[in-house]
Amino acid sequence: MAGPRDPAERCSCRNTNCVERPLRRLFEGLASGVAACPWPFVLVPLLLSGGLGAGFLFLPQRQANDIEGQFTPTWGPAKDERDFVRRHFPPDDSERFSAPRLPTEGAYASLIAVATNGTSVLEPAAWAEVLRLNATVHDAEYERLCARTAGGCASPNPLLSRWGDAGPPAPGSLRFPVNDSVFLGAALGGVETDDGRVRRARALKLMYYLREDGPEAQDSRRWLESFLQNISSRVAELRLGSIQVTYFTSLSRQQEFEGNAKSVIPLFSITYFLTITFAVISCLRLSCIRNNIWLASCGVLSSGLAVLSSFGLMLFCGVPFVVTVANAPFLILGVGVDDMFIMIASWEQSSRKKEKSSVKSLLAETYAEAALSVTITTLTDVLAFFIGTWTAFPSVRSFCLYTGTAFVFCYVYTMTFFGAVLVLNHKREQENRHWLTCMRVGVGEDQAENSCLYNACCIGSCSRQPSQPEGEHPMSIFFKKYYGPFITNKWIKLLVVLLYGAYLGGSVYGCTQIREGIDLRNLANDDSYVIPYYDDDEKYFSTYGPRVMVVITESVDYWNETVRLGIESCAQNLENISYVDKNLSESWLRVYTELAKRGLININSKTDFFNNLTVLFKFRPSFEWDINKTQDAIEASRFFIQTVNVTSAVDEKNLLNQLREAAEQCSIPLKVYHPAFIYYDQYLVIVQNTVQNVAVAAGAMLVVSLLLIPNPLCCLWVTFAIASVIVGVAGFMTFWNVNLDSISMINLVICIGFSVDFSAHISYAFVASGESSANKRAIEALSLLGYPVLQGAVSTILGVVVLAAANTYIFRTFFKIMFLVILFGALHGLVFIPVFLTFFGNFGRSPNSKSKNLELEKL
């Protein structure tokens, strides 16, 4: 072997020997053991999978599909704010219920009644049907369990408690959005006004709150479950003609989300059928002896065993099973089959070179060549997933743990179980046994009398001679003689450069349009009853957003006018935010101060301030719930501001950031809180988490590439491919209506591993080629690796393609991004990188490239 021509190449070769040579020896030793005694390597994985598969008995206990717990940041500030509100303003839904003052969404059933034919819900016919609808829901059991205030059930709508059976309010008699100090923005929707008075309203919302604390909590849950089961039939019985009704409960989002995993189970069988079919067709041979159908089937089985073992182990260890984990088997199946193709290709190459060699020698060479390739791809993928566990989203953490562990098992079973199957299949071939029946196929004079059809089925040809090992694969010939020369044509290369420019331009533009955050409606099935409710709510009730608590978190001297002015200044700063309507704020301190300005009370001393609070509470009883006081101090207090026009994820993000920034700048210690902020918190960390995980994973990939494929040019193109594919996927997912959320973040991490898979070996094959020109080196790299790259891409896409038919956003998103990852990864490996390498063909070449050619066939 020729020595390196310069110090850098000597260093590269030493690094290669330090890592690659020991690995080769290790794999050769493993191959010798598998070849000498294959049956233990077949049986042990089967038994191990059966034992670990018992972990599925713990699946019911390990399921953790709580939306808040899995899809919101673990350390989100809103969770601390909620705890503070709970401690200082504990709700009392049995005596003094107030929906805006709840620290949570509460336990409720909601109905939206929309007037039909463009009419108003305040017209007599529609109003009468609303009353009938209300009477249907407001049964005796609800009366027992309802959240109560002022001695009765909290009204589902303030208009019902005011007008009720007396008939709807006359046109023009209602002011909007506030009528007689009652806020109607959340009660009436699609409102048309004339000088602030309601002319017509398209929709009306009914909110039935129940007690969620105390002994009635479980009864309230059962009432809500009964409501969901019966509301459709009850509404049908009413034969409503003037209104259309959609419904929702506090249980709906969670129940619909938990049903997602069940909807994807039937797709598993379709996936395995498609994958086995593709594997069988790819491994199909004309010879009945050398047919690799059983190898293909066992390769798919190996991936299934990896899923069974890894999931069982994780369940034994208590790792939560989240619905996103249901995506993992589809991905693992595709990748496992890819490894199988590499092993079979290397085995057949070794068999063609050493026809008379022993099975131990053949398997040793197969492992020495193919195992390093499988190790590189597995190591990069596993690193990407385990780095993905460094996230604030538990759903991402669980997915990465399950999938990363499954990749490890997939690798181990490929090296053991599938290797042993290769040995047993070779023995069958050596004994001239039929691939299906395992019966010996006779050859020679005994077959003289047999028909051509018999010989074709049992021998593989009419000639009564046993079929010989097949030559180079037709697809390899296609890449060498047709595709390679085509792609290296100077005009085609110019076209490829222009194509890449368009790809990059579109990707960068898409990245500037990324939408952040998960829309909660996407956690339900497409045909769920909650979707029409969300649509009506967004269409008619989106003008007025969350009613936000502003909490003064420490004891301050409220009787000091300077302090009161400071609080008022902070309140005005919050009200000056574009998303806040300053005319709809509700503050006990403002009212108290106004009473003092009128001369009705004195609040400028501590004693007077505390003594006169009773006057305030008589004027507005609900204000008593906004002050947490002891005998000599107010520990905390709160007031409310009304947000408006919060209609998109961008609005939610901006609202949260602006409110918190204004609160932090205040001289008085403030917190802003609404139960929806629990979900808004994802906007604060989603980009940061994604960039962090992608950057760390990309760095780890480069380290792996430097250790196992230590060539500067190769590492340069690995870096280029990782960056380019990630930018492409992030940009084009925007065009495919996919948001940057905890679900898509999983797939962006996956991008890195697959980018390495498709790019590293193509570029290394180029620099290690012994051909004289850059174009010839590119053609040789494609002839060696083009078909395995294409096989891997197709098998992985087949593994996830059925998810495109899922009626759930989570699974469709997984398919969309995986499709983009594989498409762009394969596009880089088969089109962009081979062309770009021809432009830089004289940099980083290995002088001993001829000696590397055997290594490349493993890929």
PDB file of N, CA, C and O in Angstrom, residues 182-237:
ATOM      1  N   VAL A 182     -71.495  44.089  32.727  1.00  0.00           N
ATOM      2  CA  VAL A 182     -71.320  42.669  32.419  1.00  0.00           C
ATOM      3  C   VAL A 182     -70.625  42.550  31.064  1.00  0.00           C
ATOM      4  O   VAL A 182     -71.101  43.098  30.067  1.00  0.00           O
ATOM      5  N   PHE A 183     -69.501  41.817  31.044  1.00  0.00           N
ATOM      6  CA  PHE A 183     -68.743  41.628  29.808  1.00  0.00           C
ATOM      7  C   PHE A 183     -69.417  40.552  28.965  1.00  0.00           C
ATOM      8  O   PHE A 183     -69.625  39.424  29.414  1.00  0.00           O
ATOM      9  N   LEU A 184     -69.753  40.908  27.715  1.00  0.00           N
ATOM     10  CA  LEU A 184     -70.468  39.994  26.827  1.00  0.00           C
ATOM     11  C   LEU A 184     -69.592  39.465  25.693  1.00  0.00           C
ATOM     12  O   LEU A 184     -70.073  38.732  24.828  1.00  0.00           O
ATOM     13  N   GLY A 185     -68.299  39.843  25.686  1.00  0.00           N
ATOM     14  CA  GLY A 185     -67.433  39.446  24.582  1.00  0.00           C
ATOM     15  C   GLY A 185     -67.296  37.947  24.434  1.00  0.00           C
ATOM     16  O   GLY A 185     -67.092  37.447  23.318  1.00  0.00           O
ATOM     17  N   ALA A 186     -67.389  37.199  25.547  1.00  0.00           N
ATOM     18  CA  ALA A 186     -67.283  35.747  25.484  1.00  0.00           C
ATOM     19  C   ALA A 186     -68.641  35.075  25.435  1.00  0.00           C
ATOM     20  O   ALA A 186     -68.728  33.849  25.368  1.00  0.00           O
ATOM     21  N   ALA A 187     -69.733  35.848  25.461  1.00  0.00           N
ATOM     22  CA  ALA A 187     -71.077  35.283  25.484  1.00  0.00           C
ATOM     23  C   ALA A 187     -71.770  35.387  24.135  1.00  0.00           C
ATOM     24  O   ALA A 187     -72.543  34.509  23.748  1.00  0.00           O
ATOM     25  N   LEU A 188     -71.523  36.480  23.399  1.00  0.00           N
ATOM     26  CA  LEU A 188     -72.117  36.685  22.091  1.00  0.00           C
ATOM     27  C   LEU A 188     -71.019  36.743  21.043  1.00  0.00           C
ATOM     28  O   LEU A 188     -69.980  37.366  21.265  1.00  0.00           O
ATOM     29  N   GLY A 189     -71.273  36.134  19.907  1.00  0.00           N
ATOM     30  CA  GLY A 189     -70.283  36.132  18.838  1.00  0.00           C
ATOM     31  C   GLY A 189     -70.874  36.557  17.520  1.00  0.00           C
ATOM     32  O   GLY A 189     -72.094  36.490  17.318  1.00  0.00           O
ATOM     33  N   GLY A 190     -70.005  36.986  16.607  1.00  0.00           N
ATOM     34  CA  GLY A 190     -70.473  37.454  15.309  1.00  0.00           C
ATOM     35  C   GLY A 190     -71.400  38.645  15.455  1.00  0.00           C
ATOM     36  O   GLY A 190     -72.419  38.737  14.766  1.00  0.00           O
ATOM     37  N   VAL A 191     -71.045  39.581  16.325  1.00  0.00           N
ATOM     38  CA  VAL A 191     -71.927  40.696  16.682  1.00  0.00           C
ATOM     39  C   VAL A 191     -71.767  41.851  15.687  1.00  0.00           C
ATOM     40  O   VAL A 191     -70.655  42.236  15.323  1.00  0.00           O
ATOM     41  N   GLU A 192     -72.894  42.391  15.272  1.00  0.00           N
ATOM     42  CA  GLU A 192     -72.918  43.628  14.487  1.00  0.00           C
ATOM     43  C   GLU A 192     -73.523  44.710  15.349  1.00  0.00           C
ATOM     44  O   GLU A 192     -74.596  44.524  15.943  1.00  0.00           O
ATOM     45  N   THR A 193     -72.823  45.835  15.455  1.00  0.00           N
ATOM     46  CA  THR A 193     -73.267  46.907  16.345  1.00  0.00           C
ATOM     47  C   THR A 193     -73.563  48.180  15.562  1.00  0.00           C
ATOM     48  O   THR A 193     -73.079  48.381  14.449  1.00  0.00           O
ATOM     49  N   ASP A 194     -74.340  49.018  16.185  1.00  0.00           N
ATOM     50  CA  ASP A 194     -74.641  50.349  15.657  1.00  0.00           C
ATOM     51  C   ASP A 194     -74.505  51.320  16.820  1.00  0.00           C
ATOM     52  O   ASP A 194     -75.309  51.299  17.758  1.00  0.00           O
ATOM     53  N   ASP A 195     -73.424  52.106  16.784  1.00  0.00           N
ATOM     54  CA  ASP A 195     -73.137  53.049  17.857  1.00  0.00           C
ATOM     55  C   ASP A 195     -73.011  52.314  19.205  1.00  0.00           C
ATOM     56  O   ASP A 195     -73.515  52.772  20.237  1.00  0.00           O
ATOM     57  N   GLY A 196     -72.334  51.136  19.170  1.00  0.00           N
ATOM     58  CA  GLY A 196     -72.083  50.392  20.393  1.00  0.00           C
ATOM     59  C   GLY A 196     -73.241  49.535  20.857  1.00  0.00           C
ATOM     60  O   GLY A 196     -73.149  48.891  21.908  1.00  0.00           O
ATOM     61  N   ARG A 197     -74.335  49.513  20.102  1.00  0.00           N
ATOM     62  CA  ARG A 197     -75.493  48.710  20.489  1.00  0.00           C
ATOM     63  C   ARG A 197     -75.680  47.547  19.507  1.00  0.00           C
ATOM     64  O   ARG A 197     -75.482  47.709  18.305  1.00  0.00           O
ATOM     65  N   VAL A 198     -76.086  46.416  20.055  1.00  0.00           N
ATOM     66  CA  VAL A 198     -76.174  45.190  19.264  1.00  0.00           C
ATOM     67  C   VAL A 198     -77.378  45.233  18.333  1.00  0.00           C
ATOM     68  O   VAL A 198     -78.518  45.412  18.777  1.00  0.00           O
ATOM     69  N   ARG A 199     -77.106  45.094  17.037  1.00  0.00           N
ATOM     70  CA  ARG A 199     -78.201  44.954  16.066  1.00  0.00           C
ATOM     71  C   ARG A 199     -78.527  43.485  15.837  1.00  0.00           C
ATOM     72  O   ARG A 199     -79.678  43.098  15.751  1.00  0.00           O
ATOM     73  N   ARG A 200     -77.502  42.672  15.724  1.00  0.00           N
ATOM     74  CA  ARG A 200     -77.701  41.237  15.525  1.00  0.00           C
ATOM     75  C   ARG A 200     -76.449  40.501  15.980  1.00  0.00           C
ATOM     76  O   ARG A 200     -75.364  41.079  16.051  1.00  0.00           O
ATOM     77  N   ALA A 201     -76.607  39.227  16.305  1.00  0.00           N
ATOM     78  CA  ALA A 201     -75.476  38.380  16.730  1.00  0.00           C
ATOM     79  C   ALA A 201     -75.673  36.997  16.124  1.00  0.00           C
ATOM     80  O   ALA A 201     -76.760  36.415  16.205  1.00  0.00           O
ATOM     81  N   ARG A 202     -74.628  36.477  15.538  1.00  0.00           N
ATOM     82  CA  ARG A 202     -74.737  35.195  14.843  1.00  0.00           C
ATOM     83  C   ARG A 202     -74.653  33.998  15.790  1.00  0.00           C
ATOM     84  O   ARG A 202     -75.181  32.937  15.496  1.00  0.00           O
ATOM     85  N   ALA A 203     -73.966  34.151  16.927  1.00  0.00           N
ATOM     86  CA  ALA A 203     -73.729  32.975  17.782  1.00  0.00           C
ATOM     87  C   ALA A 203     -73.843  33.343  19.255  1.00  0.00           C
ATOM     88  O   ALA A 203     -73.642  34.507  19.646  1.00  0.00           O
ATOM     89  N   LEU A 204     -74.121  32.323  20.039  1.00  0.00           N
ATOM     90  CA  LEU A 204     -74.219  32.465  21.493  1.00  0.00           C
ATOM     91  C   LEU A 204     -73.551  31.251  22.135  1.00  0.00           C
ATOM     92  O   LEU A 204     -73.769  30.117  21.696  1.00  0.00           O
ATOM     93  N   LYS A 205     -72.733  31.508  23.151  1.00  0.00           N
ATOM     94  CA  LYS A 205     -72.003  30.420  23.803  1.00  0.00           C
ATOM     95  C   LYS A 205     -72.589  30.154  25.189  1.00  0.00           C
ATOM     96  O   LYS A 205     -72.836  31.080  25.964  1.00  0.00           O
ATOM     97  N   LEU A 206     -72.783  28.871  25.475  1.00  0.00           N
ATOM     98  CA  LEU A 206     -73.274  28.428  26.783  1.00  0.00           C
ATOM     99  C   LEU A 206     -72.168  27.642  27.478  1.00  0.00           C
ATOM    100  O   LEU A 206     -71.640  26.675  26.922  1.00  0.00           O
ATOM    101  N   MET A 207     -71.797  28.062  28.690  1.00  0.00           N
ATOM    102  CA  MET A 207     -70.727  27.412  29.456  1.00  0.00           C
ATOM    103  C   MET A 207     -71.312  26.861  30.754  1.00  0.00           C
ATOM    104  O   MET A 207     -71.759  27.625  31.623  1.00  0.00           O
ATOM    105  N   TYR A 208     -71.296  25.542  30.891  1.00  0.00           N
ATOM    106  CA  TYR A 208     -71.844  24.873  32.071  1.00  0.00           C
ATOM    107  C   TYR A 208     -70.683  24.389  32.939  1.00  0.00           C
ATOM    108  O   TYR A 208     -70.079  23.341  32.673  1.00  0.00           O
ATOM    109  N   TYR A 209     -70.363  25.154  33.972  1.00  0.00           N
ATOM    110  CA  TYR A 209     -69.249  24.814  34.859  1.00  0.00           C
ATOM    111  C   TYR A 209     -69.725  23.915  35.990  1.00  0.00           C
ATOM    112  O   TYR A 209     -70.842  24.084  36.517  1.00  0.00           O
ATOM    113  N   LEU A 210     -68.857  22.972  36.345  1.00  0.00           N
ATOM    114  CA  LEU A 210     -69.164  22.056  37.440  1.00  0.00           C
ATOM    115  C   LEU A 210     -68.079  22.161  38.505  1.00  0.00           C
ATOM    116  O   LEU A 210     -66.977  22.659  38.251  1.00  0.00           O
ATOM    117  N   ARG A 211     -68.384  21.646  39.666  1.00  0.00           N
ATOM    118  CA  ARG A 211     -67.405  21.666  40.758  1.00  0.00           C
ATOM    119  C   ARG A 211     -66.328  20.614  40.478  1.00  0.00           C
ATOM    120  O   ARG A 211     -66.637  19.455  40.220  1.00  0.00           O
ATOM    121  N   GLU A 212     -65.089  21.041  40.527  1.00  0.00           N
ATOM    122  CA  GLU A 212     -63.974  20.133  40.246  1.00  0.00           C
ATOM    123  C   GLU A 212     -63.140  19.850  41.480  1.00  0.00           C
ATOM    124  O   GLU A 212     -62.145  19.136  41.410  1.00  0.00           O
ATOM    125  N   ASP A 213     -63.522  20.400  42.620  1.00  0.00           N
ATOM    126  CA  ASP A 213     -62.843  20.123  43.876  1.00  0.00           C
ATOM    127  C   ASP A 213     -63.834  19.517  44.858  1.00  0.00           C
ATOM    128  O   ASP A 213     -65.043  19.739  44.779  1.00  0.00           O
ATOM    129  N   GLY A 214     -63.305  18.758  45.794  1.00  0.00           N
ATOM    130  CA  GLY A 214     -64.162  18.183  46.812  1.00  0.00           C
ATOM    131  C   GLY A 214     -64.770  16.859  46.403  1.00  0.00           C
ATOM    132  O   GLY A 214     -64.399  16.266  45.384  1.00  0.00           O
ATOM    133  N   PRO A 215     -65.749  16.389  47.144  1.00  0.00           N
ATOM    134  CA  PRO A 215     -66.317  15.050  46.918  1.00  0.00           C
ATOM    135  C   PRO A 215     -67.083  14.925  45.603  1.00  0.00           C
ATOM    136  O   PRO A 215     -67.319  13.824  45.127  1.00  0.00           O
ATOM    137  N   GLU A 216     -67.502  16.059  45.017  1.00  0.00           N
ATOM    138  CA  GLU A 216     -68.285  15.979  43.789  1.00  0.00           C
ATOM    139  C   GLU A 216     -67.423  15.878  42.532  1.00  0.00           C
ATOM    140  O   GLU A 216     -67.948  15.781  41.414  1.00  0.00           O
ATOM    141  N   ALA A 217     -66.105  15.908  42.678  1.00  0.00           N
ATOM    142  CA  ALA A 217     -65.231  15.957  41.507  1.00  0.00           C
ATOM    143  C   ALA A 217     -65.448  14.764  40.580  1.00  0.00           C
ATOM    144  O   ALA A 217     -65.574  14.923  39.361  1.00  0.00           O
ATOM    145  N   GLN A 218     -65.490  13.550  41.141  1.00  0.00           N
ATOM    146  CA  GLN A 218     -65.681  12.367  40.304  1.00  0.00           C
ATOM    147  C   GLN A 218     -67.073  12.329  39.683  1.00  0.00           C
ATOM    148  O   GLN A 218     -67.240  11.917  38.529  1.00  0.00           O
ATOM    149  N   ASP A 219     -68.073  12.779  40.440  1.00  0.00           N
ATOM    150  CA  ASP A 219     -69.430  12.846  39.882  1.00  0.00           C
ATOM    151  C   ASP A 219     -69.484  13.840  38.730  1.00  0.00           C
ATOM    152  O   ASP A 219     -70.177  13.612  37.731  1.00  0.00           O
ATOM    153  N   SER A 220     -68.742  14.940  38.849  1.00  0.00           N
ATOM    154  CA  SER A 220     -68.700  15.924  37.757  1.00  0.00           C
ATOM    155  C   SER A 220     -68.078  15.321  36.508  1.00  0.00           C
ATOM    156  O   SER A 220     -68.562  15.547  35.388  1.00  0.00           O
ATOM    157  N   ARG A 221     -67.039  14.533  36.693  1.00  0.00           N
ATOM    158  CA  ARG A 221     -66.412  13.888  35.543  1.00  0.00           C
ATOM    159  C   ARG A 221     -67.382  12.917  34.871  1.00  0.00           C
ATOM    160  O   ARG A 221     -67.474  12.881  33.635  1.00  0.00           O
ATOM    161  N   ARG A 222     -68.105  12.160  35.677  1.00  0.00           N
ATOM    162  CA  ARG A 222     -69.059  11.216  35.099  1.00  0.00           C
ATOM    163  C   ARG A 222     -70.175  11.963  34.364  1.00  0.00           C
ATOM    164  O   ARG A 222     -70.661  11.504  33.321  1.00  0.00           O
ATOM    165  N   TRP A 223     -70.583  13.119  34.901  1.00  0.00           N
ATOM    166  CA  TRP A 223     -71.621  13.896  34.225  1.00  0.00           C
ATOM    167  C   TRP A 223     -71.117  14.372  32.866  1.00  0.00           C
ATOM    168  O   TRP A 223     -71.849  14.322  31.872  1.00  0.00           O
ATOM    169  N   LEU A 224     -69.865  14.816  32.808  1.00  0.00           N
ATOM    170  CA  LEU A 224     -69.298  15.263  31.545  1.00  0.00           C
ATOM    171  C   LEU A 224     -69.194  14.115  30.541  1.00  0.00           C
ATOM    172  O   LEU A 224     -69.460  14.288  29.349  1.00  0.00           O
ATOM    173  N   GLU A 225     -68.805  12.936  31.020  1.00  0.00           N
ATOM    174  CA  GLU A 225     -68.736  11.774  30.133  1.00  0.00           C
ATOM    175  C   GLU A 225     -70.115  11.418  29.599  1.00  0.00           C
ATOM    176  O   GLU A 225     -70.269  11.090  28.419  1.00  0.00           O
ATOM    177  N   SER A 226     -71.112  11.495  30.463  1.00  0.00           N
ATOM    178  CA  SER A 226     -72.483  11.231  30.028  1.00  0.00           C
ATOM    179  C   SER A 226     -72.947  12.302  29.033  1.00  0.00           C
ATOM    180  O   SER A 226     -73.642  11.991  28.050  1.00  0.00           O
ATOM    181  N   PHE A 227     -72.559  13.524  29.293  1.00  0.00           N
ATOM    182  CA  PHE A 227     -72.898  14.625  28.384  1.00  0.00           C
ATOM    183  C   PHE A 227     -72.366  14.334  26.981  1.00  0.00           C
ATOM    184  O   PHE A 227     -73.076  14.482  25.979  1.00  0.00           O
ATOM    185  N   LEU A 228     -71.107  13.899  26.888  1.00  0.00           N
ATOM    186  CA  LEU A 228     -70.506  13.619  25.587  1.00  0.00           C
ATOM    187  C   LEU A 228     -71.197  12.460  24.880  1.00  0.00           C
ATOM    188  O   LEU A 228     -71.334  12.452  23.656  1.00  0.00           O
ATOM    189  N   GLN A 229     -71.622  11.487  25.647  1.00  0.00           N
ATOM    190  CA  GLN A 229     -72.270  10.317  25.054  1.00  0.00           C
ATOM    191  C   GLN A 229     -73.672  10.644  24.518  1.00  0.00           C
ATOM    192  O   GLN A 229     -74.109  10.066  23.522  1.00  0.00           O
ATOM    193  N   ASN A 230     -74.361  11.576  25.175  1.00  0.00           N
ATOM    194  CA  ASN A 230     -75.784  11.764  24.891  1.00  0.00           C
ATOM    195  C   ASN A 230     -76.135  13.062  24.188  1.00  0.00           C
ATOM    196  O   ASN A 230     -77.261  13.206  23.706  1.00  0.00           O
ATOM    197  N   ILE A 231     -75.213  14.026  24.136  1.00  0.00           N
ATOM    198  CA  ILE A 231     -75.605  15.344  23.642  1.00  0.00           C
ATOM    199  C   ILE A 231     -76.046  15.311  22.187  1.00  0.00           C
ATOM    200  O   ILE A 231     -77.004  16.003  21.800  1.00  0.00           O
ATOM    201  N   SER A 232     -75.391  14.493  21.368  1.00  0.00           N
ATOM    202  CA  SER A 232     -75.771  14.442  19.950  1.00  0.00           C
ATOM    203  C   SER A 232     -77.203  13.966  19.782  1.00  0.00           C
ATOM    204  O   SER A 232     -77.987  14.553  19.009  1.00  0.00           O
ATOM    205  N   SER A 233     -77.553  12.899  20.482  1.00  0.00           N
ATOM    206  CA  SER A 233     -78.916  12.374  20.361  1.00  0.00           C
ATOM    207  C   SER A 233     -79.935  13.351  20.958  1.00  0.00           C
ATOM    208  O   SER A 233     -81.039  13.508  20.428  1.00  0.00           O
ATOM    209  N   ARG A 234     -79.556  14.015  22.047  1.00  0.00           N
ATOM    210  CA  ARG A 234     -80.485  14.979  22.653  1.00  0.00           C
ATOM    211  C   ARG A 234     -80.744  16.156  21.728  1.00  0.00           C
ATOM    212  O   ARG A 234     -81.885  16.611  21.586  1.00  0.00           O
ATOM    213  N   VAL A 235     -79.700  16.647  21.098  1.00  0.00           N
ATOM    214  CA  VAL A 235     -79.871  17.760  20.163  1.00  0.00           C
ATOM    215  C   VAL A 235     -80.716  17.317  18.977  1.00  0.00           C
ATOM    216  O   VAL A 235     -81.579  18.065  18.489  1.00  0.00           O
ATOM    217  N   ALA A 236     -80.505  16.076  18.509  1.00  0.00           N
ATOM    218  CA  ALA A 236     -81.302  15.572  17.387  1.00  0.00           C
ATOM    219  C   ALA A 236     -82.776  15.491  17.762  1.00  0.00           C
ATOM    220  O   ALA A 236     -83.659  15.788  16.943  1.00  0.00           O
ATOM    221  N   GLU A 237     -83.052  15.083  19.002  1.00  0.00           N
ATOM    222  CA  GLU A 237     -84.444  14.971  19.454  1.00  0.00           C
ATOM    223  C   GLU A 237     -85.142  16.323  19.509  1.00  0.00           C
ATOM    224  O   GLU A 237     -86.367  16.407  19.364  1.00  0.00           O
TER     225      GLU A 237
END
